[in-house]
Coordinates of C-alpha atoms and ligand atoms in Angstrom, one line a residue:
M223 CA -20.9 -30.6 21.8
F224 CA -19.7 -27.4 23.4
K225 CA -22.9 -26.0 24.8
G226 CA -21.6 -22.8 26.4
K227 CA -23.8 -20.7 24.2
N228 CA -27.1 -22.3 24.7
P229 CA -30.0 -19.9 25.3
V230 CA -30.2 -20.5 29.0
K231 CA -29.5 -17.1 30.4
S232 CA -27.7 -17.1 33.6
R233 CA -25.7 -13.9 33.5
M234 CA -26.0 -13.4 37.2
V235 CA -23.2 -15.9 37.9
E236 CA -20.8 -14.3 40.4
M237 CA -17.3 -13.8 39.3
N238 CA -15.8 -15.9 42.1
E239 CA -18.1 -18.8 41.3
I240 CA -16.4 -19.3 37.9
I241 CA -12.9 -18.7 39.3
A242 CA -13.6 -20.9 42.3
K243 CA -14.8 -23.7 40.0
F244 CA -11.6 -23.7 38.0
A245 CA -9.5 -23.2 41.2
R246 CA -11.0 -26.4 42.6
E247 CA -9.5 -28.2 39.6
G248 CA -6.1 -26.5 40.1
I249 CA -6.6 -24.2 37.1
L250 CA -5.9 -20.5 37.2
I251 CA -8.0 -18.4 34.9
E252 CA -6.7 -15.3 33.1
D253 CA -8.7 -12.1 33.1
E254 CA -9.4 -12.2 29.4
A255 CA -10.5 -15.8 29.4
Y256 CA -12.7 -15.0 32.4
L257 CA -14.3 -12.1 30.6
R258 CA -15.0 -14.3 27.5
L259 CA -16.5 -17.0 29.6
K260 CA -18.6 -14.6 31.5
E261 CA -20.0 -13.2 28.2
M262 CA -21.4 -16.7 27.3
D263 CA -25.0 -17.4 27.8
D264 CA -24.4 -20.1 30.3
P265 CA -21.0 -19.6 31.8
M266 CA -21.3 -22.3 34.4
T267 CA -22.1 -25.1 31.9
A268 CA -19.4 -23.7 29.6
S269 CA -16.9 -23.9 32.5
S270 CA -18.0 -27.5 33.4
E271 CA -17.5 -28.7 29.8
L272 CA -14.2 -26.9 29.6
I273 CA -13.0 -28.6 32.7
V274 CA -14.1 -32.0 31.4
S275 CA -12.1 -31.3 28.2
I276 CA -9.1 -30.0 30.1
R277 CA -9.1 -33.2 32.2
K278 CA -9.2 -35.3 29.0
E279 CA -6.0 -33.5 27.9
G280 CA -4.4 -35.0 31.0
G281 CA -4.1 -31.9 33.1
K282 CA -1.8 -30.2 30.5
F283 CA -3.1 -26.7 31.4
T284 CA -2.8 -25.0 34.7
I285 CA -3.6 -21.6 33.3
L286 CA -6.7 -21.0 31.3
T287 CA -5.8 -18.3 28.7
S288 CA -8.1 -17.0 26.0
E289 CA -6.0 -18.9 23.5
V290 CA -6.7 -22.1 25.3
L291 CA -10.4 -21.2 25.3
D292 CA -10.3 -20.5 21.6
D293 CA -8.5 -23.8 20.9
F294 CA -11.4 -25.7 22.6
F295 CA -13.8 -23.9 20.5
E296 CA -11.9 -24.8 17.3
I297 CA -11.1 -28.4 18.3
E298 CA -14.4 -29.5 19.7
N299 CA -16.6 -27.5 17.4
P300 CA -14.9 -26.3 14.2
H301 CA -18.1 -24.5 13.2
E302 CA -18.5 -22.8 16.5
I303 CA -18.9 -19.1 15.8
K304 CA -16.9 -16.4 17.6
A305 CA -18.6 -13.4 19.0
G306 CA -15.5 -11.2 18.7
G307 CA -11.9 -10.8 19.6
P308 CA -10.3 -10.1 23.0
V309 CA -11.6 -7.4 25.3
K310 CA -8.8 -5.1 26.1
D311 CA -10.2 -2.2 28.1
D312 CA -11.4 -2.6 31.6
F313 CA -14.0 0.1 31.0
K314 CA -16.8 0.2 28.5
R315 CA -16.0 2.6 25.6
E316 CA -18.4 5.2 24.7
F317 CA -19.2 5.2 21.0
D318 CA -21.0 8.1 19.3
F319 CA -21.7 6.1 16.2
R320 CA -24.6 6.9 13.9
V321 CA -25.6 5.6 10.5
I322 CA -26.7 8.6 8.4
Q323 CA -27.3 6.8 5.2
D324 CA -27.5 3.1 4.5
T325 CA -29.4 1.9 1.5
S326 CA -29.4 -1.8 2.3
N327 CA -33.1 -2.1 2.7
K328 CA -34.1 0.4 0.1
S329 CA -34.0 -1.5 -3.2
Y330 CA -37.2 -0.6 -5.0
T331 CA -36.0 -1.3 -8.5
S332 CA -38.1 -3.4 -10.8
G333 CA -35.9 -2.7 -13.8
E334 CA -38.8 -0.9 -15.7
I335 CA -38.2 2.0 -18.0
Q336 CA -40.3 4.0 -15.5
D337 CA -37.6 3.4 -12.9
M338 CA -35.0 4.8 -15.3
V339 CA -37.0 8.0 -15.6
S340 CA -37.5 8.3 -11.9
Y341 CA -33.9 7.6 -11.3
F342 CA -32.5 10.3 -13.6
S343 CA -35.2 12.6 -12.4
S344 CA -34.1 12.1 -8.8
R345 CA -30.4 12.7 -9.8
F346 CA -31.3 15.8 -11.8
T347 CA -33.5 17.3 -9.1
K348 CA -31.0 16.7 -6.3
L349 CA -28.0 18.1 -8.2
K350 CA -30.0 21.0 -9.7
N351 CA -30.9 22.0 -6.2
L352 CA -27.3 22.1 -5.2
L353 CA -26.3 24.0 -8.4
S354 CA -29.1 26.5 -8.1
K355 CA -27.7 27.5 -4.7
R356 CA -24.6 28.8 -6.5
P357 CA -24.9 32.6 -6.9
E358 CA -23.9 32.3 -10.6
L359 CA -26.9 30.1 -11.3
R360 CA -29.6 31.7 -9.2
S361 CA -31.3 33.1 -12.3
H362 CA -31.1 30.0 -14.5
V363 CA -33.9 29.4 -16.9
P364 CA -35.6 26.2 -18.2
I365 CA -34.0 25.1 -21.5
A366 CA -37.4 25.3 -23.3
D367 CA -37.5 29.0 -22.4
L368 CA -34.2 29.9 -24.1
R369 CA -34.5 32.8 -26.6
S370 CA -31.9 33.9 -29.1
G371 CA -30.4 37.3 -28.3
G372 CA -27.2 38.9 -27.1
D373 CA -27.6 38.3 -23.4
V374 CA -25.8 35.6 -21.5
V375 CA -28.1 32.9 -20.4
S376 CA -27.8 30.5 -17.5
I377 CA -29.0 26.9 -17.6
I378 CA -28.8 23.7 -15.6
G379 CA -28.9 20.3 -17.3
I380 CA -27.8 16.7 -17.4
V381 CA -25.0 15.8 -19.9
N382 CA -26.7 13.4 -22.4
D383 CA -23.7 13.2 -24.7
L384 CA -20.3 14.6 -25.3
R385 CA -18.6 14.9 -28.7
S386 CA -15.9 16.7 -30.6
T387 CA -16.7 18.6 -33.8
K388 CA -14.5 18.3 -36.9
N389 CA -12.6 21.4 -35.8
N390 CA -12.1 19.9 -32.3
H391 CA -14.6 22.0 -30.5
K392 CA -16.5 20.3 -27.7
M393 CA -20.3 19.6 -28.1
I394 CA -22.4 19.0 -25.0
E395 CA -25.9 17.7 -25.4
L396 CA -27.6 19.2 -22.3
E397 CA -31.1 18.2 -21.1
D398 CA -33.4 19.4 -18.3
D399 CA -37.0 18.5 -17.6
T400 CA -38.2 20.9 -20.3
G401 CA -36.0 20.3 -23.3
E402 CA -32.6 19.7 -24.8
I403 CA -29.9 22.0 -26.2
T404 CA -26.5 21.7 -27.8
V405 CA -23.8 23.6 -26.0
I406 CA -20.5 24.4 -27.8
V407 CA -17.2 25.0 -26.1
H408 CA -14.7 26.6 -28.4
N409 CA -11.2 25.2 -28.3
E410 CA -9.7 28.7 -28.5
N411 CA -11.2 29.4 -25.1
H412 CA -8.4 27.4 -23.5
E413 CA -9.4 27.6 -19.9
L414 CA -13.0 26.6 -20.5
F415 CA -12.0 23.9 -23.0
E416 CA -9.8 22.3 -20.4
K417 CA -12.6 22.4 -17.9
S418 CA -14.9 20.7 -20.5
E419 CA -12.4 17.9 -21.0
K420 CA -13.2 16.8 -17.4
L421 CA -16.9 16.5 -18.2
V422 CA -18.5 13.1 -18.2
R423 CA -21.8 11.7 -19.5
D424 CA -24.7 11.8 -17.1
E425 CA -23.3 14.4 -14.8
V426 CA -25.4 17.6 -14.0
I427 CA -23.8 20.9 -14.7
G428 CA -24.6 24.6 -15.0
V429 CA -23.7 26.6 -18.1
H430 CA -23.4 30.3 -18.9
G431 CA -23.5 31.1 -22.6
V432 CA -25.0 33.0 -25.5
K433 CA -27.8 31.5 -27.6
K434 CA -26.8 31.4 -31.3
G435 CA -29.4 29.8 -33.5
R436 CA -30.1 26.4 -32.1
L437 CA -26.8 26.3 -30.0
V438 CA -25.5 27.8 -26.8
V439 CA -21.9 29.0 -27.0
A440 CA -20.6 28.4 -23.5
S441 CA -18.7 31.1 -21.6
D442 CA -18.6 29.2 -18.3
I443 CA -19.3 25.8 -16.8
F444 CA -20.2 25.1 -13.2
H445 CA -20.2 22.0 -11.0
P446 CA -22.3 21.6 -7.9
G447 CA -18.9 21.9 -6.1
V448 CA -17.8 21.6 -2.4
P449 CA -17.7 24.5 0.1
R450 CA -14.6 24.5 2.2
I451 CA -15.5 22.7 5.4
Q452 CA -14.4 23.5 8.9
E453 CA -12.2 20.9 10.4
K454 CA -13.7 19.1 13.4
E455 CA -11.8 18.2 16.5
M456 CA -11.0 14.5 16.7
K457 CA -10.0 12.9 20.0
F458 CA -9.5 9.3 18.7
S459 CA -8.1 7.3 15.8
A460 CA -9.9 5.7 12.9
V461 CA -8.3 3.1 10.7
F462 CA -9.2 2.6 7.1
I463 CA -8.7 -0.6 5.1
S464 CA -10.2 -2.2 2.0
D465 CA -9.6 -4.9 -0.6
V466 CA -8.5 -7.7 1.8
H467 CA -9.5 -10.4 -0.7
I468 CA -9.6 -13.2 1.8
G469 CA -9.7 -16.5 -0.1
S470 CA -7.4 -15.5 -2.8
Q471 CA -4.0 -17.1 -3.2
T472 CA -2.5 -13.6 -3.2
F473 CA -4.2 -12.5 0.1
L474 CA -1.3 -11.4 2.3
E475 CA -2.4 -13.2 5.5
D476 CA 0.8 -12.6 7.5
S477 CA 0.6 -8.9 6.8
F478 CA -3.0 -8.8 7.8
R479 CA -2.3 -10.8 11.0
R480 CA 0.5 -8.3 11.9
F481 CA -2.0 -5.5 11.3
V482 CA -4.5 -7.2 13.7
R483 CA -1.7 -7.6 16.3
W484 CA -0.9 -3.9 16.0
L485 CA -4.7 -3.0 16.5
N486 CA -4.7 -5.2 19.6
G487 CA -1.7 -3.3 21.0
D488 CA 0.6 -6.4 20.6
E489 CA 2.9 -5.1 17.9
G490 CA 4.7 -2.0 16.7
S491 CA 6.9 0.8 17.9
E492 CA 6.0 2.8 21.0
E493 CA 4.5 5.5 18.8
Q494 CA 2.5 3.0 16.8
R495 CA 1.2 1.4 20.0
E496 CA 0.1 4.7 21.3
V497 CA -1.8 5.3 18.1
A498 CA -3.4 1.8 18.4
A499 CA -4.6 2.6 21.9
D500 CA -6.6 5.5 20.5
V501 CA -8.3 3.4 17.8
K502 CA -12.1 3.3 18.1
Y503 CA -13.2 2.6 14.6
L504 CA -12.0 0.3 11.8
V505 CA -13.7 1.1 8.4
V506 CA -13.5 -1.6 5.7
A507 CA -14.4 -0.3 2.3
G508 CA -15.3 -3.5 0.4
D509 CA -13.7 -6.5 -1.2
I510 CA -13.5 -8.3 2.1
V511 CA -13.3 -11.6 0.3
D512 CA -12.1 -12.5 -3.2
G513 CA -15.5 -14.0 -4.0
I514 CA -16.3 -16.5 -6.7
G515 CA -17.1 -16.2 -10.4
I516 CA -16.0 -12.5 -10.4
Y517 CA -13.8 -12.9 -13.6
P518 CA -13.2 -15.8 -16.0
G519 CA -10.6 -18.3 -14.6
Q520 CA -10.7 -16.8 -11.0
E521 CA -11.0 -20.3 -9.6
R522 CA -7.3 -21.0 -10.5
E523 CA -6.3 -18.1 -8.2
L524 CA -8.5 -19.0 -5.3
L525 CA -7.2 -20.7 -2.1
I526 CA -10.8 -21.0 -0.7
K527 CA -13.2 -21.8 -3.5
D528 CA -16.4 -21.5 -1.5
I529 CA -17.9 -18.1 -0.7
T530 CA -19.3 -19.1 2.7
E531 CA -15.9 -20.5 3.7
Q532 CA -14.2 -17.3 2.5
Y533 CA -16.5 -15.4 4.9
E534 CA -15.8 -17.9 7.7
E535 CA -12.1 -17.3 7.2
A536 CA -12.8 -13.5 7.3
A537 CA -14.7 -14.1 10.6
R538 CA -11.7 -15.8 12.1
L539 CA -9.3 -13.0 11.0
F540 CA -11.5 -10.1 11.9
G541 CA -12.7 -12.0 15.0
D542 CA -9.1 -11.6 16.4
I543 CA -9.5 -7.9 16.5
Q544 CA -10.1 -6.6 20.0
R545 CA -13.8 -6.3 20.7
D546 CA -13.9 -2.7 21.7
I547 CA -13.0 -1.5 18.2
K548 CA -16.1 -0.9 16.2
I549 CA -15.7 -2.4 12.7
I550 CA -17.8 -0.9 9.8
M551 CA -18.0 -3.0 6.7
I552 CA -19.4 -2.3 3.3
P553 CA -19.3 -4.6 0.3
G554 CA -17.2 -4.3 -2.9
N555 CA -17.5 -5.8 -6.3
H556 CA -15.9 -9.1 -5.1
D557 CA -18.3 -9.5 -2.2
A558 CA -21.5 -11.6 -2.2
S559 CA -23.9 -8.6 -2.4
R560 CA -25.8 -7.7 -5.6
I561 CA -23.4 -6.1 -8.0
A562 CA -25.5 -3.0 -8.9
E563 CA -24.8 0.1 -6.9
P564 CA -26.0 1.0 -4.3
Q565 CA -25.0 -2.4 -3.1
P566 CA -26.9 -3.6 0.0
A567 CA -24.8 -4.8 2.9
I568 CA -23.0 -8.2 2.6
P569 CA -25.9 -10.7 2.9
E570 CA -26.0 -12.6 6.2
E571 CA -26.9 -15.9 4.4
Y572 CA -23.3 -16.0 3.1
A573 CA -21.6 -14.5 6.0
K574 CA -23.2 -15.9 9.2
S575 CA -20.0 -16.3 11.1
L576 CA -19.0 -12.7 10.3
Y577 CA -22.4 -11.5 11.4
S578 CA -21.9 -13.2 14.8
L579 CA -19.0 -10.8 15.6
K580 CA -20.7 -8.4 17.9
N581 CA -18.5 -5.4 17.0
V582 CA -19.2 -5.4 13.3
E583 CA -21.7 -3.1 11.5
F584 CA -22.7 -4.2 8.0
L585 CA -23.7 -1.3 5.7
S586 CA -24.4 -0.7 2.1
N587 CA -21.9 0.6 -0.6
P588 CA -22.0 3.6 -0.4
S589 CA -22.9 4.5 3.2
L590 CA -22.6 7.6 5.3
V591 CA -21.8 7.3 9.0
S592 CA -20.9 9.6 11.8
L593 CA -17.8 8.5 13.8
D594 CA -18.0 10.5 17.0
G595 CA -19.2 13.4 14.9
L596 CA -17.0 12.9 11.9
K597 CA -19.1 12.4 8.8
T598 CA -17.5 9.6 6.9
L599 CA -18.7 8.7 3.4
I600 CA -17.6 5.1 2.5
Y601 CA -17.6 4.0 -1.1
H602 CA -15.8 1.0 -2.6
G603 CA -14.7 2.9 -5.7
R604 CA -15.9 0.8 -8.7
S605 CA -16.7 4.0 -10.6
F606 CA -13.0 4.9 -10.6
D607 CA -12.5 2.5 -13.5
D608 CA -15.0 4.5 -15.6
M609 CA -13.5 7.8 -14.5
A610 CA -10.0 6.8 -15.3
M611 CA -11.2 5.6 -18.8
S612 CA -13.2 8.8 -19.5
I613 CA -11.0 11.6 -18.3
N614 CA -7.5 12.3 -19.5
G615 CA -5.1 12.7 -16.6
L616 CA -7.1 10.5 -14.2
S617 CA -5.6 7.1 -13.4
H618 CA -5.9 4.3 -10.8
D619 CA -2.7 5.4 -9.1
K620 CA -4.0 8.9 -8.4
S621 CA -7.4 8.1 -6.9
H622 CA -7.3 11.3 -4.8
L623 CA -7.7 13.2 -8.0
I624 CA -10.7 11.0 -9.0
M625 CA -12.2 11.6 -5.5
E626 CA -11.8 15.3 -5.9
E627 CA -13.6 15.2 -9.2
L628 CA -16.4 13.1 -7.8
L629 CA -16.8 15.6 -4.9
E630 CA -17.0 18.5 -7.3
K631 CA -19.6 16.7 -9.4
R632 CA -21.3 15.6 -6.1
H633 CA -21.8 12.1 -7.4
L634 CA -20.0 8.9 -6.6
A635 CA -20.6 7.2 -10.0
P636 CA -21.8 9.8 -12.5
I637 CA -21.3 7.7 -15.7
Y638 CA -24.3 5.4 -16.3
G639 CA -24.0 2.2 -18.3
E640 CA -20.3 1.6 -18.5
R641 CA -18.3 -0.7 -16.1
T642 CA -20.2 0.4 -13.0
P643 CA -23.6 -1.2 -12.9
L644 CA -26.1 1.2 -11.3
A645 CA -29.5 0.2 -10.1
S646 CA -32.2 2.5 -11.4
E647 CA -33.9 3.1 -8.2
I648 CA -36.5 5.7 -7.4
E649 CA -33.9 7.8 -5.7
D650 CA -30.3 8.2 -6.8
H651 CA -28.5 7.3 -3.6
L652 CA -25.1 7.9 -5.1
V653 CA -25.5 11.7 -5.2
I654 CA -23.3 13.2 -2.5
D655 CA -26.0 15.2 -0.7
D656 CA -23.9 16.0 2.3
V657 CA -20.2 17.0 2.1
P658 CA -18.4 14.5 4.4
D659 CA -15.4 15.2 6.7
I660 CA -13.9 12.0 5.3
L661 CA -14.3 10.2 2.0
H662 CA -12.9 6.7 2.2
T663 CA -12.6 4.5 -0.9
G664 CA -10.7 1.4 -2.1
H665 CA -10.9 -0.7 -5.2
V666 CA -7.8 0.5 -7.0
H667 CA -5.5 -1.3 -4.5
I668 CA -3.2 1.8 -4.4
N669 CA -3.1 4.1 -1.4
A670 CA -3.8 7.8 -1.9
Y671 CA -4.5 10.7 0.4
K672 CA -5.3 14.4 0.0
K673 CA -7.0 17.0 2.0
Y674 CA -9.3 18.7 -0.3
R675 CA -11.3 21.8 0.9
G676 CA -11.0 20.4 4.4
V677 CA -12.2 16.9 3.4
H678 CA -9.9 13.9 4.1
L679 CA -9.8 11.9 0.8
I680 CA -8.4 8.5 1.7
N681 CA -7.9 5.4 -0.4
S682 CA -6.8 2.5 1.7
G683 CA -4.9 0.3 -0.8
T684 CA -5.0 -3.5 -0.3
F685 CA -3.9 -6.7 1.5
Q686 CA -3.6 -8.5 -1.8
A687 CA -0.4 -8.9 -3.7
Q688 CA -0.3 -8.2 -7.5
T689 CA -2.7 -10.5 -9.4
E690 CA -2.3 -11.7 -13.0
F691 CA -5.0 -9.3 -14.1
Q692 CA -3.2 -6.4 -12.5
K693 CA 0.1 -7.4 -14.2
I694 CA -1.6 -7.1 -17.6
Y695 CA -2.9 -3.7 -16.7
N696 CA 0.3 -2.7 -15.1
I697 CA -1.4 -1.9 -11.8
V698 CA 1.2 -2.0 -9.0
P699 CA -0.6 -2.4 -5.7
T700 CA 0.5 -0.9 -2.4
C701 CA 0.1 -3.8 0.0
G702 CA -0.4 -3.7 3.8
Q703 CA -0.1 0.1 4.0
V704 CA -2.8 1.2 6.4
P705 CA -3.9 4.8 6.7
V706 CA -4.8 5.9 10.2
L707 CA -6.4 9.2 11.0
H708 CA -4.9 9.9 14.3
R709 CA -6.5 12.9 16.1
G710 CA -6.9 14.7 12.7
A711 CA -3.6 13.8 11.1
L712 CA -3.0 11.1 8.6
K713 CA -0.4 8.4 9.4
V714 CA 0.4 5.4 7.2
F715 CA 1.6 2.2 8.9
E716 CA 3.1 -0.7 6.9
F717 CA 2.5 -4.3 7.9
Ligands
D5M45 O1 -9.9 -4.4 -8.6 C1 -8.5 -4.5 -8.6 C2 -7.8 -3.6 -9.5 O2 -8.1 -3.9 -10.8 C3 -8.1 -2.2 -9.3 O3 -6.9 -1.4 -9.5 C4 -9.1 -1.8 -10.4 C5 -8.7 -2.8 -11.5 N1 -9.9 -3.2 -12.2 C6 -10.8 -4.1 -11.8 N2 -11.7 -4.2 -12.8 C7 -11.4 -3.4 -13.8 C8 -12.0 -3.1 -15.0 N3 -13.1 -3.7 -15.5 N4 -11.3 -2.2 -15.8 C9 -10.2 -1.7 -15.4 N5 -9.6 -1.9 -14.3 C10 -10.2 -2.8 -13.4 P1 -10.8 -5.5 -7.9 O4 -12.1 -4.9 -7.7 O5 -10.2 -5.9 -6.6 O6 -10.8 -6.7 -8.9
FE46 FE1 -10.3 -5.1 -4.7
ZN47 ZN1 -12.9 -3.8 -6.1

């Protein structure tokens, strides 16, 4: 019915034509409403139809605000799709936004054994290249070339298996492209033994040791590691959220709406508003909606039981965010993307209304972007479940320690074949090729922050109250606590 968005382009309409049209009807038009109207493909037709609708209301409105404009969209055409939230700035903002790595269109997997071989070969080669740059491993030798003798040998391999011997020494089955070898870590070597307790299956490591018979007795273990990075100047704010879980009964809508009002400069203390005015980017690290069929009995906990409707609701909520904030969105395990990582961007077929928001970028999980020069690696964090299960001392409530470990291992999901489904693609896209300035994750629903070797490790918590599942596992979420990187310093605002 409302045809304001038909493809007839007439963007040349003069400002005073629209204003004059409304003035003739005795209606004043607010700046924001005017800007929204002007953005439409056919503003004059849109204005005429709006005037007809306003007359039908019996002249109730004398001022056309953007809210009134929205109401007409909603009432007359409930499926009308928004292009974005209010426009706050008079000037156009300059964004230096770049996508460095997005794997959305790079799914080559056919599920063949050959793919598994290529996948692990890619992982091994990438990580071996990083490891061999370490001075300690420059003279590493292929496993097949190992000879017994008194000298310390240096090798690089993928951890095929990890076991404990009867006497509680650690046994590592290490493999490279030439062969396999068993590495022993003695438990009397306390420091090294402790290091070996943090190893996981399928990661790539370097080992120094002495060959004894068919074994190598380890004297040191190396990870690809992270060099200390130089902090970059940041003249803006970036906001990080995740795990919104729209559609769930436990989604905290009021809290989320307060957050949006803050982003729009309409809520908060003076300091908070000042920070909001600096916000250029909002990064959303997955679980935008609660999804459907994610776990048995989920339906009972859903408020919106249809995936498309969940994304429509998401479009309404995110669509209220002022349009000059760029939103970067990746999927999580609750979203409608394929479940195996790397997950391509949220598919448009389920999220048409969200896709119509002009200020949203849809990327894969994981993705690497540059926000005005700040390299930001975004990953939902599914692998944290496996890391917490496999390594003593790591838990959901200390995800900064998990992120630290993943950075050292230079892989976002090192363990293959547990809870985190990984697609065996030709290239392993979960290797951390580049050390980012920011690593942003979610999934655990508990905020965490640490600066590690110059990298901001941020976990952004959730907008979902504790679920039945989390009660069983004693996971206590931090809700509506939003980390903001404001000119290089972390602030957390609660909504
Ligand atoms: O994850 C919500 C929370 O539940 C988060 O703290 C991780 C935890 N979780 C989810 N799945 C698992 C499994 N399989 N094992 C252990 N812990 C888990 P969400 O992705 O929002 O459902
Ligand atoms: Fe989640
Ligand atoms: Zn999740």
